[in-house]
Amino acid sequence: MSAVVFETHLNHLELLARGKVRDIYAIDAQNMLIVTTDRLSAFDVVLPTPIPRKGIILTQVANFWFDYLKEVIPNHFSGLTLEDLPLSAEEREMLEGRSMLVKRLKPLPVEAIVRGYLIGSGWKDYQATGQVCGIDLPQGLQLAQQLPEPIFTPSTKAEVGDHDINISFAQMQQQIGVELAKQVRAVSLQLYQQAADYALKRGIIIADTKFEFGLDEAGNLVLIDEILTPDSSRFWPVDQYQVGISPPSFDKQYVRDYLETLTWGKTAPGPELPAEVAQKTAEKYQEVAERLMHS
C-alpha cells in the first residue's frame, strides 16, 4: 500500500508552485515535474484530510486519456523519467506513479470547459437566463438533462483560493485571439466527444469536463495539466442516471455533499473529513479508474 502524500519537499529540485492538488518543480529550462498529491480541494479550498491513493489514481487516469487521445492533439510529456532526476531513493519511491515529467509551456489564461449535460453552475445559469455562458438553450430543459449537443463554456483561471469565473466565447477571443480561441474550442469539443463515447461503453457518463492548454515556442497548441479525471470532470454511473435529479457521481461531489451538511463558510481553513468520508471518496476514485481502464 503506497503511503499517503499530502505535500512534497524535494531536496534538489526548485519548487515552482504548490497548487490545490499538484506540486510543480523545475527540472531545467525546458522541463518540469508535476507531482499529484493526495490533497483534495472542494469549493476552491484545500481540505486538511488527504484521500488515500488519490494522486496515483488521478495520474493513472490522466495518463490513460493522454495516450488514448494523442492523435487529436500533442500533449505535454517530455520523454524524461524519474531516473533522469537528482532524487534520493526515498523521493523516487514517493513519486512513483504520481508524477508526470512534462515540457515547460506557456499556459493559456483560460480553462476550456465542455458541458454535455445541464448541471452545476450551468444549471443555475440556465434557470436564471435560459442560457449557459451566453449560449442560448431550448426552453424546458431539466436538471441533469443531456444537451442537444455539447457546448464549450470557457472560464478564467483563478489563483488558489479564488473562484473561476465563467466568460463568454467572445471574451475568450478578446483575451487570447480569435483564431486560437476557435482552435481551443474545436479541439476541446473533439476531445470531449471521443472520451464521452468511450466512457459510455464502460457505463460512465461524462457530464462535463475541463481541459487546459499551453503553447510551445513555435506557438503550437498543446494539451497540458490533467485530463478527464474525477477532479476535472463530472462522471456519473449510467445505471443510476435519470433526468430531473442530480445523479450520484464518481468524483468529489460526494465530499461536496458532505460539506454542504456542515455550517462552514466555504473559506479556508477547510474542515477535517471523517475517516469514512475520506475512504468512501477513495473508493469512488478507484472505481472510476477500474471502469475506464480495465473493463
PDB file of C-alpha atoms in Angstrom:
ATOM      1  CA  MET A   1       0.000   0.000   0.000  1.00  0.00           C
ATOM      2  CA  SER A   2       1.551   3.310  -1.015  1.00  0.00           C
ATOM      3  CA  ALA A   3       1.970   5.969   1.646  1.00  0.00           C
ATOM      4  CA  VAL A   4      -0.333   8.977   1.707  1.00  0.00           C
ATOM      5  CA  VAL A   5       1.389  12.074   0.286  1.00  0.00           C
ATOM      6  CA  PHE A   6      -0.083  15.392   1.403  1.00  0.00           C
ATOM      7  CA  GLU A   7       2.817  17.668   0.485  1.00  0.00           C
ATOM      8  CA  THR A   8       6.210  17.098  -1.117  1.00  0.00           C
ATOM      9  CA  HIS A   9       9.598  18.625  -0.329  1.00  0.00           C
ATOM     10  CA  LEU A  10      12.290  17.556  -2.787  1.00  0.00           C
ATOM     11  CA  ASN A  11      15.872  18.383  -1.831  1.00  0.00           C
ATOM     12  CA  HIS A  12      17.466  19.053  -5.207  1.00  0.00           C
ATOM     13  CA  LEU A  13      14.665  20.495  -7.326  1.00  0.00           C
ATOM     14  CA  GLU A  14      13.235  24.016  -7.163  1.00  0.00           C
ATOM     15  CA  LEU A  15       9.554  24.225  -6.204  1.00  0.00           C
ATOM     16  CA  LEU A  16       7.805  26.390  -8.808  1.00  0.00           C
ATOM     17  CA  ALA A  17       4.265  26.217  -7.436  1.00  0.00           C
ATOM     18  CA  ARG A  18       2.036  24.401  -4.997  1.00  0.00           C
ATOM     19  CA  GLY A  19      -1.473  24.220  -6.408  1.00  0.00           C
ATOM     20  CA  LYS A  20      -4.621  22.842  -4.846  1.00  0.00           C
ATOM     21  CA  VAL A  21      -3.567  19.269  -5.647  1.00  0.00           C
ATOM     22  CA  ARG A  22      -0.251  19.433  -7.526  1.00  0.00           C
ATOM     23  CA  ASP A  23       3.289  20.349  -6.524  1.00  0.00           C
ATOM     24  CA  ILE A  24       5.338  21.563  -9.505  1.00  0.00           C
ATOM     25  CA  TYR A  25       9.135  21.544  -9.656  1.00  0.00           C
ATOM     26  CA  ALA A  26      11.638  22.865 -12.191  1.00  0.00           C
ATOM     27  CA  ILE A  27      13.824  20.224 -13.834  1.00  0.00           C
ATOM     28  CA  ASP A  28      15.599  22.633 -16.212  1.00  0.00           C
ATOM     29  CA  ALA A  29      14.671  25.495 -18.538  1.00  0.00           C
ATOM     30  CA  GLN A  30      12.655  23.191 -20.816  1.00  0.00           C
ATOM     31  CA  ASN A  31      11.063  20.662 -18.444  1.00  0.00           C
ATOM     32  CA  MET A  32       9.278  20.357 -15.136  1.00  0.00           C
ATOM     33  CA  LEU A  33       7.968  17.729 -12.737  1.00  0.00           C
ATOM     34  CA  ILE A  34       4.298  17.658 -11.747  1.00  0.00           C
ATOM     35  CA  VAL A  35       3.537  15.664  -8.608  1.00  0.00           C
ATOM     36  CA  THR A  36      -0.093  14.792  -7.925  1.00  0.00           C
ATOM     37  CA  THR A  37      -0.559  14.642  -4.160  1.00  0.00           C
ATOM     38  CA  ASP A  38      -3.452  13.163  -2.184  1.00  0.00           C
ATOM     39  CA  ARG A  39      -4.780  16.627  -1.347  1.00  0.00           C
ATOM     40  CA  LEU A  40      -8.422  17.328  -2.118  1.00  0.00           C
ATOM     41  CA  SER A  41      -9.933  20.734  -2.769  1.00  0.00           C
ATOM     42  CA  ALA A  42     -13.638  21.453  -2.564  1.00  0.00           C
ATOM     43  CA  PHE A  43     -15.258  24.840  -3.167  1.00  0.00           C
ATOM     44  CA  ASP A  44     -11.719  26.020  -4.046  1.00  0.00           C
ATOM     45  CA  VAL A  45     -10.450  25.263  -0.535  1.00  0.00           C
ATOM     46  CA  VAL A  46      -7.777  22.622   0.098  1.00  0.00           C
ATOM     47  CA  LEU A  47      -9.067  20.320   2.843  1.00  0.00           C
ATOM     48  CA  PRO A  48      -6.720  19.153   5.613  1.00  0.00           C
ATOM     49  CA  THR A  49      -7.666  15.482   5.126  1.00  0.00           C
ATOM     50  CA  PRO A  50      -5.847  13.618   2.320  1.00  0.00           C
ATOM     51  CA  ILE A  51      -7.622  10.967   0.214  1.00  0.00           C
ATOM     52  CA  PRO A  52      -5.567   7.720   0.171  1.00  0.00           C
ATOM     53  CA  ARG A  53      -4.044   6.874  -3.262  1.00  0.00           C
ATOM     54  CA  LYS A  54      -5.909   9.746  -4.925  1.00  0.00           C
ATOM     55  CA  GLY A  55      -2.800  11.183  -6.560  1.00  0.00           C
ATOM     56  CA  ILE A  56      -1.812   7.818  -8.009  1.00  0.00           C
ATOM     57  CA  ILE A  57      -5.312   7.150  -9.361  1.00  0.00           C
ATOM     58  CA  LEU A  58      -5.559  10.636 -10.921  1.00  0.00           C
ATOM     59  CA  THR A  59      -2.171  10.172 -12.585  1.00  0.00           C
ATOM     60  CA  GLN A  60      -3.119   6.736 -13.954  1.00  0.00           C
ATOM     61  CA  VAL A  61      -6.416   8.025 -15.349  1.00  0.00           C
ATOM     62  CA  ALA A  62      -4.856  11.165 -16.886  1.00  0.00           C
ATOM     63  CA  ASN A  63      -2.045   9.110 -18.450  1.00  0.00           C
ATOM     64  CA  PHE A  64      -4.593   6.699 -19.901  1.00  0.00           C
ATOM     65  CA  TRP A  65      -6.528   9.550 -21.544  1.00  0.00           C
ATOM     66  CA  PHE A  66      -3.424  11.366 -22.785  1.00  0.00           C
ATOM     67  CA  ASP A  67      -2.455   8.158 -24.575  1.00  0.00           C
ATOM     68  CA  TYR A  68      -5.983   7.440 -25.832  1.00  0.00           C
ATOM     69  CA  LEU A  69      -6.384  10.945 -27.299  1.00  0.00           C
ATOM     70  CA  LYS A  70      -2.839  11.559 -28.530  1.00  0.00           C
ATOM     71  CA  GLU A  71      -3.939  11.566 -32.190  1.00  0.00           C
ATOM     72  CA  VAL A  72      -6.220  14.576 -31.563  1.00  0.00           C
ATOM     73  CA  ILE A  73      -3.573  16.980 -30.248  1.00  0.00           C
ATOM     74  CA  PRO A  74       0.043  16.851 -28.981  1.00  0.00           C
ATOM     75  CA  ASN A  75       0.426  16.654 -25.184  1.00  0.00           C
ATOM     76  CA  HIS A  76       2.947  17.938 -22.673  1.00  0.00           C
ATOM     77  CA  PHE A  77       5.023  14.807 -21.943  1.00  0.00           C
ATOM     78  CA  SER A  78       8.789  15.372 -22.147  1.00  0.00           C
ATOM     79  CA  GLY A  79      10.028  11.797 -22.511  1.00  0.00           C
ATOM     80  CA  LEU A  80      12.107  12.062 -19.316  1.00  0.00           C
ATOM     81  CA  THR A  81      11.729   9.583 -16.447  1.00  0.00           C
ATOM     82  CA  LEU A  82      12.297   9.787 -12.688  1.00  0.00           C
ATOM     83  CA  GLU A  83      15.638   8.057 -13.255  1.00  0.00           C
ATOM     84  CA  ASP A  84      16.807  11.224 -15.035  1.00  0.00           C
ATOM     85  CA  LEU A  85      16.262  13.404 -11.933  1.00  0.00           C
ATOM     86  CA  PRO A  86      18.532  14.101  -8.929  1.00  0.00           C
ATOM     87  CA  LEU A  87      16.332  12.235  -6.428  1.00  0.00           C
ATOM     88  CA  SER A  88      17.075  10.119  -3.384  1.00  0.00           C
ATOM     89  CA  ALA A  89      15.762   6.549  -3.329  1.00  0.00           C
ATOM     90  CA  GLU A  90      13.058   7.624  -0.844  1.00  0.00           C
ATOM     91  CA  GLU A  91      11.980  10.557  -3.020  1.00  0.00           C
ATOM     92  CA  ARG A  92      11.859   8.379  -6.118  1.00  0.00           C
ATOM     93  CA  GLU A  93       9.727   5.814  -4.315  1.00  0.00           C
ATOM     94  CA  MET A  94       7.337   8.509  -3.083  1.00  0.00           C
ATOM     95  CA  LEU A  95       6.972   9.977  -6.600  1.00  0.00           C
ATOM     96  CA  GLU A  96       6.490   6.640  -8.354  1.00  0.00           C
ATOM     97  CA  GLY A  97       3.082   6.516 -10.033  1.00  0.00           C
ATOM     98  CA  ARG A  98       2.067  10.043  -9.042  1.00  0.00           C
ATOM     99  CA  SER A  99       4.301  12.193 -11.206  1.00  0.00           C
ATOM    100  CA  MET A 100       4.469  13.498 -14.770  1.00  0.00           C
ATOM    101  CA  LEU A 101       7.632  14.832 -16.385  1.00  0.00           C
ATOM    102  CA  VAL A 102       6.483  17.429 -18.856  1.00  0.00           C
ATOM    103  CA  LYS A 103       7.645  20.252 -21.103  1.00  0.00           C
ATOM    104  CA  ARG A 104       7.525  23.792 -19.781  1.00  0.00           C
ATOM    105  CA  LEU A 105       4.970  25.546 -21.963  1.00  0.00           C
ATOM    106  CA  LYS A 106       3.152  28.858 -21.883  1.00  0.00           C
ATOM    107  CA  PRO A 107      -0.251  28.050 -20.341  1.00  0.00           C
ATOM    108  CA  LEU A 108      -3.309  29.806 -21.743  1.00  0.00           C
ATOM    109  CA  PRO A 109      -5.058  32.008 -19.143  1.00  0.00           C
ATOM    110  CA  VAL A 110      -8.430  30.305 -19.689  1.00  0.00           C
ATOM    111  CA  GLU A 111      -9.917  26.939 -18.781  1.00  0.00           C
ATOM    112  CA  ALA A 112     -11.640  25.093 -21.602  1.00  0.00           C
ATOM    113  CA  ILE A 113     -14.858  23.626 -20.197  1.00  0.00           C
ATOM    114  CA  VAL A 114     -17.132  21.369 -22.220  1.00  0.00           C
ATOM    115  CA  ARG A 115     -20.617  20.546 -20.953  1.00  0.00           C
ATOM    116  CA  GLY A 116     -22.685  17.687 -22.323  1.00  0.00           C
ATOM    117  CA  TYR A 117     -25.348  17.818 -19.598  1.00  0.00           C
ATOM    118  CA  LEU A 118     -27.083  20.573 -17.662  1.00  0.00           C
ATOM    119  CA  ILE A 119     -25.727  20.520 -14.103  1.00  0.00           C
ATOM    120  CA  GLY A 120     -23.796  22.607 -11.583  1.00  0.00           C
ATOM    121  CA  SER A 121     -23.222  26.287 -12.353  1.00  0.00           C
ATOM    122  CA  GLY A 122     -24.589  25.662 -15.869  1.00  0.00           C
ATOM    123  CA  TRP A 123     -27.962  24.666 -14.411  1.00  0.00           C
ATOM    124  CA  LYS A 124     -28.058  27.758 -12.175  1.00  0.00           C
ATOM    125  CA  ASP A 125     -27.138  29.938 -15.157  1.00  0.00           C
ATOM    126  CA  TYR A 126     -29.857  28.320 -17.299  1.00  0.00           C
ATOM    127  CA  GLN A 127     -32.533  28.737 -14.622  1.00  0.00           C
ATOM    128  CA  ALA A 128     -31.725  32.445 -14.335  1.00  0.00           C
ATOM    129  CA  THR A 129     -31.222  33.332 -18.010  1.00  0.00           C
ATOM    130  CA  GLY A 130     -32.182  30.421 -20.274  1.00  0.00           C
ATOM    131  CA  GLN A 131     -28.526  30.413 -21.337  1.00  0.00           C
ATOM    132  CA  VAL A 132     -25.252  28.880 -20.221  1.00  0.00           C
ATOM    133  CA  CYS A 133     -22.311  31.273 -20.522  1.00  0.00           C
ATOM    134  CA  GLY A 134     -24.196  33.305 -23.109  1.00  0.00           C
ATOM    135  CA  ILE A 135     -25.196  30.279 -25.215  1.00  0.00           C
ATOM    136  CA  ASP A 136     -28.947  30.080 -25.844  1.00  0.00           C
ATOM    137  CA  LEU A 137     -30.507  26.723 -24.955  1.00  0.00           C
ATOM    138  CA  PRO A 138     -34.005  25.329 -25.641  1.00  0.00           C
ATOM    139  CA  GLN A 139     -36.694  26.114 -23.076  1.00  0.00           C
ATOM    140  CA  GLY A 140     -37.913  23.471 -20.647  1.00  0.00           C
ATOM    141  CA  LEU A 141     -34.687  21.544 -20.079  1.00  0.00           C
ATOM    142  CA  GLN A 142     -34.482  19.711 -16.755  1.00  0.00           C
ATOM    143  CA  LEU A 143     -31.701  19.255 -14.222  1.00  0.00           C
ATOM    144  CA  ALA A 144     -29.046  16.783 -15.472  1.00  0.00           C
ATOM    145  CA  GLN A 145     -30.626  16.585 -18.942  1.00  0.00           C
ATOM    146  CA  GLN A 146     -28.347  15.877 -21.877  1.00  0.00           C
ATOM    147  CA  LEU A 147     -27.866  18.989 -24.005  1.00  0.00           C
ATOM    148  CA  PRO A 148     -28.859  18.865 -27.708  1.00  0.00           C
ATOM    149  CA  GLU A 149     -25.108  18.941 -28.384  1.00  0.00           C
ATOM    150  CA  PRO A 150     -22.074  19.556 -26.160  1.00  0.00           C
ATOM    151  CA  ILE A 151     -21.279  23.223 -25.559  1.00  0.00           C
ATOM    152  CA  PHE A 152     -17.980  24.991 -24.952  1.00  0.00           C
ATOM    153  CA  THR A 153     -18.067  27.344 -21.940  1.00  0.00           C
ATOM    154  CA  PRO A 154     -14.685  28.820 -21.027  1.00  0.00           C
ATOM    155  CA  SER A 155     -13.772  30.303 -17.668  1.00  0.00           C
ATOM    156  CA  THR A 156     -10.994  32.402 -16.220  1.00  0.00           C
ATOM    157  CA  LYS A 157      -8.232  30.621 -14.338  1.00  0.00           C
ATOM    158  CA  ALA A 158      -8.343  31.677 -10.692  1.00  0.00           C
ATOM    159  CA  GLU A 159      -5.493  31.862  -8.225  1.00  0.00           C
ATOM    160  CA  VAL A 160      -5.595  29.331  -5.371  1.00  0.00           C
ATOM    161  CA  GLY A 161      -8.411  30.380  -3.028  1.00  0.00           C
ATOM    162  CA  ASP A 162     -10.320  32.340  -5.662  1.00  0.00           C
ATOM    163  CA  HIS A 163     -13.200  31.120  -7.807  1.00  0.00           C
ATOM    164  CA  ASP A 164     -13.032  30.637 -11.560  1.00  0.00           C
ATOM    165  CA  ILE A 165     -15.429  32.954 -13.418  1.00  0.00           C
ATOM    166  CA  ASN A 166     -17.391  31.821 -16.479  1.00  0.00           C
ATOM    167  CA  ILE A 167     -16.788  34.000 -19.524  1.00  0.00           C
ATOM    168  CA  SER A 168     -18.360  34.150 -22.961  1.00  0.00           C
ATOM    169  CA  PHE A 169     -16.595  32.864 -26.060  1.00  0.00           C
ATOM    170  CA  ALA A 170     -16.342  36.478 -27.271  1.00  0.00           C
ATOM    171  CA  GLN A 171     -14.494  37.412 -24.069  1.00  0.00           C
ATOM    172  CA  MET A 172     -12.165  34.463 -24.575  1.00  0.00           C
ATOM    173  CA  GLN A 173     -11.455  35.636 -28.138  1.00  0.00           C
ATOM    174  CA  GLN A 174     -10.563  39.086 -26.798  1.00  0.00           C
ATOM    175  CA  GLN A 175      -8.237  37.505 -24.257  1.00  0.00           C
ATOM    176  CA  ILE A 176      -6.267  35.047 -26.408  1.00  0.00           C
ATOM    177  CA  GLY A 177      -7.149  35.959 -30.011  1.00  0.00           C
ATOM    178  CA  VAL A 178      -9.892  34.861 -32.405  1.00  0.00           C
ATOM    179  CA  GLU A 179      -8.127  32.015 -34.233  1.00  0.00           C
ATOM    180  CA  LEU A 180      -6.559  30.467 -31.131  1.00  0.00           C
ATOM    181  CA  ALA A 181      -9.901  30.610 -29.312  1.00  0.00           C
ATOM    182  CA  LYS A 182     -11.594  28.831 -32.230  1.00  0.00           C
ATOM    183  CA  GLN A 183      -8.873  26.167 -32.240  1.00  0.00           C
ATOM    184  CA  VAL A 184      -9.203  25.597 -28.483  1.00  0.00           C
ATOM    185  CA  ARG A 185     -12.978  25.290 -28.801  1.00  0.00           C
ATOM    186  CA  ALA A 186     -12.820  22.824 -31.708  1.00  0.00           C
ATOM    187  CA  VAL A 187     -10.175  20.642 -30.057  1.00  0.00           C
ATOM    188  CA  SER A 188     -11.966  20.683 -26.684  1.00  0.00           C
ATOM    189  CA  LEU A 189     -15.247  19.547 -28.233  1.00  0.00           C
ATOM    190  CA  GLN A 190     -13.472  16.785 -30.178  1.00  0.00           C
ATOM    191  CA  LEU A 191     -11.618  15.545 -27.075  1.00  0.00           C
ATOM    192  CA  TYR A 192     -14.842  15.553 -25.068  1.00  0.00           C
ATOM    193  CA  GLN A 193     -16.837  13.706 -27.714  1.00  0.00           C
ATOM    194  CA  GLN A 194     -14.259  10.940 -28.171  1.00  0.00           C
ATOM    195  CA  ALA A 195     -13.825  10.494 -24.429  1.00  0.00           C
ATOM    196  CA  ALA A 196     -17.575  10.571 -23.739  1.00  0.00           C
ATOM    197  CA  ASP A 197     -18.230   7.920 -26.408  1.00  0.00           C
ATOM    198  CA  TYR A 198     -15.537   5.680 -24.921  1.00  0.00           C
ATOM    199  CA  ALA A 199     -16.707   6.151 -21.317  1.00  0.00           C
ATOM    200  CA  LEU A 200     -20.354   5.486 -22.185  1.00  0.00           C
ATOM    201  CA  LYS A 201     -19.443   1.993 -23.369  1.00  0.00           C
ATOM    202  CA  ARG A 202     -17.983   1.418 -19.895  1.00  0.00           C
ATOM    203  CA  GLY A 203     -21.047   2.585 -18.006  1.00  0.00           C
ATOM    204  CA  ILE A 204     -19.896   6.136 -17.334  1.00  0.00           C
ATOM    205  CA  ILE A 205     -21.464   9.417 -18.446  1.00  0.00           C
ATOM    206  CA  ILE A 206     -19.007  12.325 -18.661  1.00  0.00           C
ATOM    207  CA  ALA A 207     -21.376  15.167 -17.822  1.00  0.00           C
ATOM    208  CA  ASP A 208     -18.776  17.896 -18.184  1.00  0.00           C
ATOM    209  CA  THR A 209     -15.026  18.313 -18.102  1.00  0.00           C
ATOM    210  CA  LYS A 210     -12.245  20.871 -18.114  1.00  0.00           C
ATOM    211  CA  PHE A 211      -9.169  20.975 -20.347  1.00  0.00           C
ATOM    212  CA  GLU A 212      -6.104  23.186 -20.109  1.00  0.00           C
ATOM    213  CA  PHE A 213      -3.801  24.106 -22.952  1.00  0.00           C
ATOM    214  CA  GLY A 214      -0.412  25.691 -23.439  1.00  0.00           C
ATOM    215  CA  LEU A 215       1.657  26.961 -26.341  1.00  0.00           C
ATOM    216  CA  ASP A 216       5.118  25.716 -27.250  1.00  0.00           C
ATOM    217  CA  GLU A 217       7.869  28.031 -28.505  1.00  0.00           C
ATOM    218  CA  ALA A 218       6.561  27.720 -32.070  1.00  0.00           C
ATOM    219  CA  GLY A 219       3.067  28.751 -30.969  1.00  0.00           C
ATOM    220  CA  ASN A 220       1.570  25.269 -31.367  1.00  0.00           C
ATOM    221  CA  LEU A 221      -1.345  24.293 -29.132  1.00  0.00           C
ATOM    222  CA  VAL A 222      -0.518  21.535 -26.609  1.00  0.00           C
ATOM    223  CA  LEU A 223      -2.767  19.699 -24.143  1.00  0.00           C
ATOM    224  CA  ILE A 224      -1.418  20.093 -20.583  1.00  0.00           C
ATOM    225  CA  ASP A 225      -2.187  19.588 -16.876  1.00  0.00           C
ATOM    226  CA  GLU A 226      -4.548  16.662 -16.212  1.00  0.00           C
ATOM    227  CA  ILE A 227      -7.406  15.476 -18.380  1.00  0.00           C
ATOM    228  CA  LEU A 228     -10.664  13.636 -17.818  1.00  0.00           C
ATOM    229  CA  THR A 229     -10.036  12.697 -14.193  1.00  0.00           C
ATOM    230  CA  PRO A 230     -12.610  12.686 -11.376  1.00  0.00           C
ATOM    231  CA  ASP A 231     -11.053  16.006 -10.264  1.00  0.00           C
ATOM    232  CA  SER A 232     -11.556  17.782 -13.590  1.00  0.00           C
ATOM    233  CA  SER A 233     -14.769  16.078 -14.734  1.00  0.00           C
ATOM    234  CA  ARG A 234     -18.203  15.027 -13.568  1.00  0.00           C
ATOM    235  CA  PHE A 235     -18.574  11.263 -14.007  1.00  0.00           C
ATOM    236  CA  TRP A 236     -21.986   9.636 -13.496  1.00  0.00           C
ATOM    237  CA  PRO A 237     -22.849   5.918 -13.474  1.00  0.00           C
ATOM    238  CA  VAL A 238     -25.149   5.206 -16.433  1.00  0.00           C
ATOM    239  CA  ASP A 239     -27.251   2.745 -14.431  1.00  0.00           C
ATOM    240  CA  GLN A 240     -28.208   5.390 -11.835  1.00  0.00           C
ATOM    241  CA  TYR A 241     -28.769   8.300 -14.195  1.00  0.00           C
ATOM    242  CA  GLN A 242     -32.180   9.897 -14.569  1.00  0.00           C
ATOM    243  CA  VAL A 243     -33.233  13.325 -15.747  1.00  0.00           C
ATOM    244  CA  GLY A 244     -34.554  15.727 -13.112  1.00  0.00           C
ATOM    245  CA  ILE A 245     -32.293  14.683 -10.233  1.00  0.00           C
ATOM    246  CA  SER A 246     -28.619  15.258  -9.543  1.00  0.00           C
ATOM    247  CA  PRO A 247     -27.071  11.850 -10.256  1.00  0.00           C
ATOM    248  CA  PRO A 248     -24.625  10.223  -7.841  1.00  0.00           C
ATOM    249  CA  SER A 249     -21.115  10.751  -9.138  1.00  0.00           C
ATOM    250  CA  PHE A 250     -17.647   9.228  -9.122  1.00  0.00           C
ATOM    251  CA  ASP A 251     -15.937  12.467  -8.248  1.00  0.00           C
ATOM    252  CA  LYS A 252     -15.581  14.746  -5.277  1.00  0.00           C
ATOM    253  CA  GLN A 253     -19.294  15.561  -5.374  1.00  0.00           C
ATOM    254  CA  TYR A 254     -19.569  13.041  -2.536  1.00  0.00           C
ATOM    255  CA  VAL A 255     -17.291  15.281  -0.436  1.00  0.00           C
ATOM    256  CA  ARG A 256     -19.128  18.423  -1.533  1.00  0.00           C
ATOM    257  CA  ASP A 257     -22.447  16.858  -0.468  1.00  0.00           C
ATOM    258  CA  TYR A 258     -20.989  16.037   2.956  1.00  0.00           C
ATOM    259  CA  LEU A 259     -19.572  19.561   3.328  1.00  0.00           C
ATOM    260  CA  GLU A 260     -22.979  21.055   2.471  1.00  0.00           C
ATOM    261  CA  THR A 261     -24.304  19.467   5.688  1.00  0.00           C
ATOM    262  CA  LEU A 262     -21.820  21.497   7.782  1.00  0.00           C
ATOM    263  CA  THR A 263     -22.050  25.074   8.934  1.00  0.00           C
ATOM    264  CA  TRP A 264     -18.861  26.114   7.179  1.00  0.00           C
ATOM    265  CA  GLY A 265     -18.347  29.347   5.243  1.00  0.00           C
ATOM    266  CA  LYS A 266     -16.509  27.645   2.331  1.00  0.00           C
ATOM    267  CA  THR A 267     -13.361  29.611   3.076  1.00  0.00           C
ATOM    268  CA  ALA A 268     -10.001  28.349   4.344  1.00  0.00           C
ATOM    269  CA  PRO A 269      -9.234  26.587   6.555  1.00  0.00           C
ATOM    270  CA  GLY A 270     -11.434  23.706   5.451  1.00  0.00           C
ATOM    271  CA  PRO A 271     -12.856  21.173   7.900  1.00  0.00           C
ATOM    272  CA  GLU A 272     -11.340  17.745   8.545  1.00  0.00           C
ATOM    273  CA  LEU A 273     -13.198  14.905   6.820  1.00  0.00           C
ATOM    274  CA  PRO A 274     -14.367  11.894   8.846  1.00  0.00           C
ATOM    275  CA  ALA A 275     -12.348   8.750   8.045  1.00  0.00           C
ATOM    276  CA  GLU A 276     -15.348   7.061   6.421  1.00  0.00           C
ATOM    277  CA  VAL A 277     -15.939  10.021   4.059  1.00  0.00           C
ATOM    278  CA  ALA A 278     -12.262  10.010   3.008  1.00  0.00           C
ATOM    279  CA  GLN A 279     -12.362   6.239   2.487  1.00  0.00           C
ATOM    280  CA  LYS A 280     -15.617   6.312   0.520  1.00  0.00           C
ATOM    281  CA  THR A 281     -14.199   9.071  -1.692  1.00  0.00           C
ATOM    282  CA  ALA A 282     -11.059   6.999  -2.320  1.00  0.00           C
ATOM    283  CA  GLU A 283     -13.276   4.059  -3.351  1.00  0.00           C
ATOM    284  CA  LYS A 284     -15.178   6.234  -5.847  1.00  0.00           C
ATOM    285  CA  TYR A 285     -11.928   7.386  -7.450  1.00  0.00           C
ATOM    286  CA  GLN A 286     -10.725   3.770  -7.630  1.00  0.00           C
ATOM    287  CA  GLU A 287     -13.967   2.529  -9.172  1.00  0.00           C
ATOM    288  CA  VAL A 288     -13.939   5.058 -11.986  1.00  0.00           C
ATOM    289  CA  ALA A 289     -10.316   4.172 -12.804  1.00  0.00           C
ATOM    290  CA  GLU A 290     -11.141   0.482 -12.944  1.00  0.00           C
ATOM    291  CA  ARG A 291     -14.192   1.005 -15.136  1.00  0.00           C
ATOM    292  CA  LEU A 292     -12.325   3.205 -17.584  1.00  0.00           C
ATOM    293  CA  MET A 293      -9.057   1.317 -17.809  1.00  0.00           C
ATOM    294  CA  HIS A 294      -9.797  -2.338 -17.111  1.00  0.00           C
ATOM    295  CA  SER A 295     -13.257  -3.201 -18.361  1.00  0.00           C
TER     296      SER A 295
END
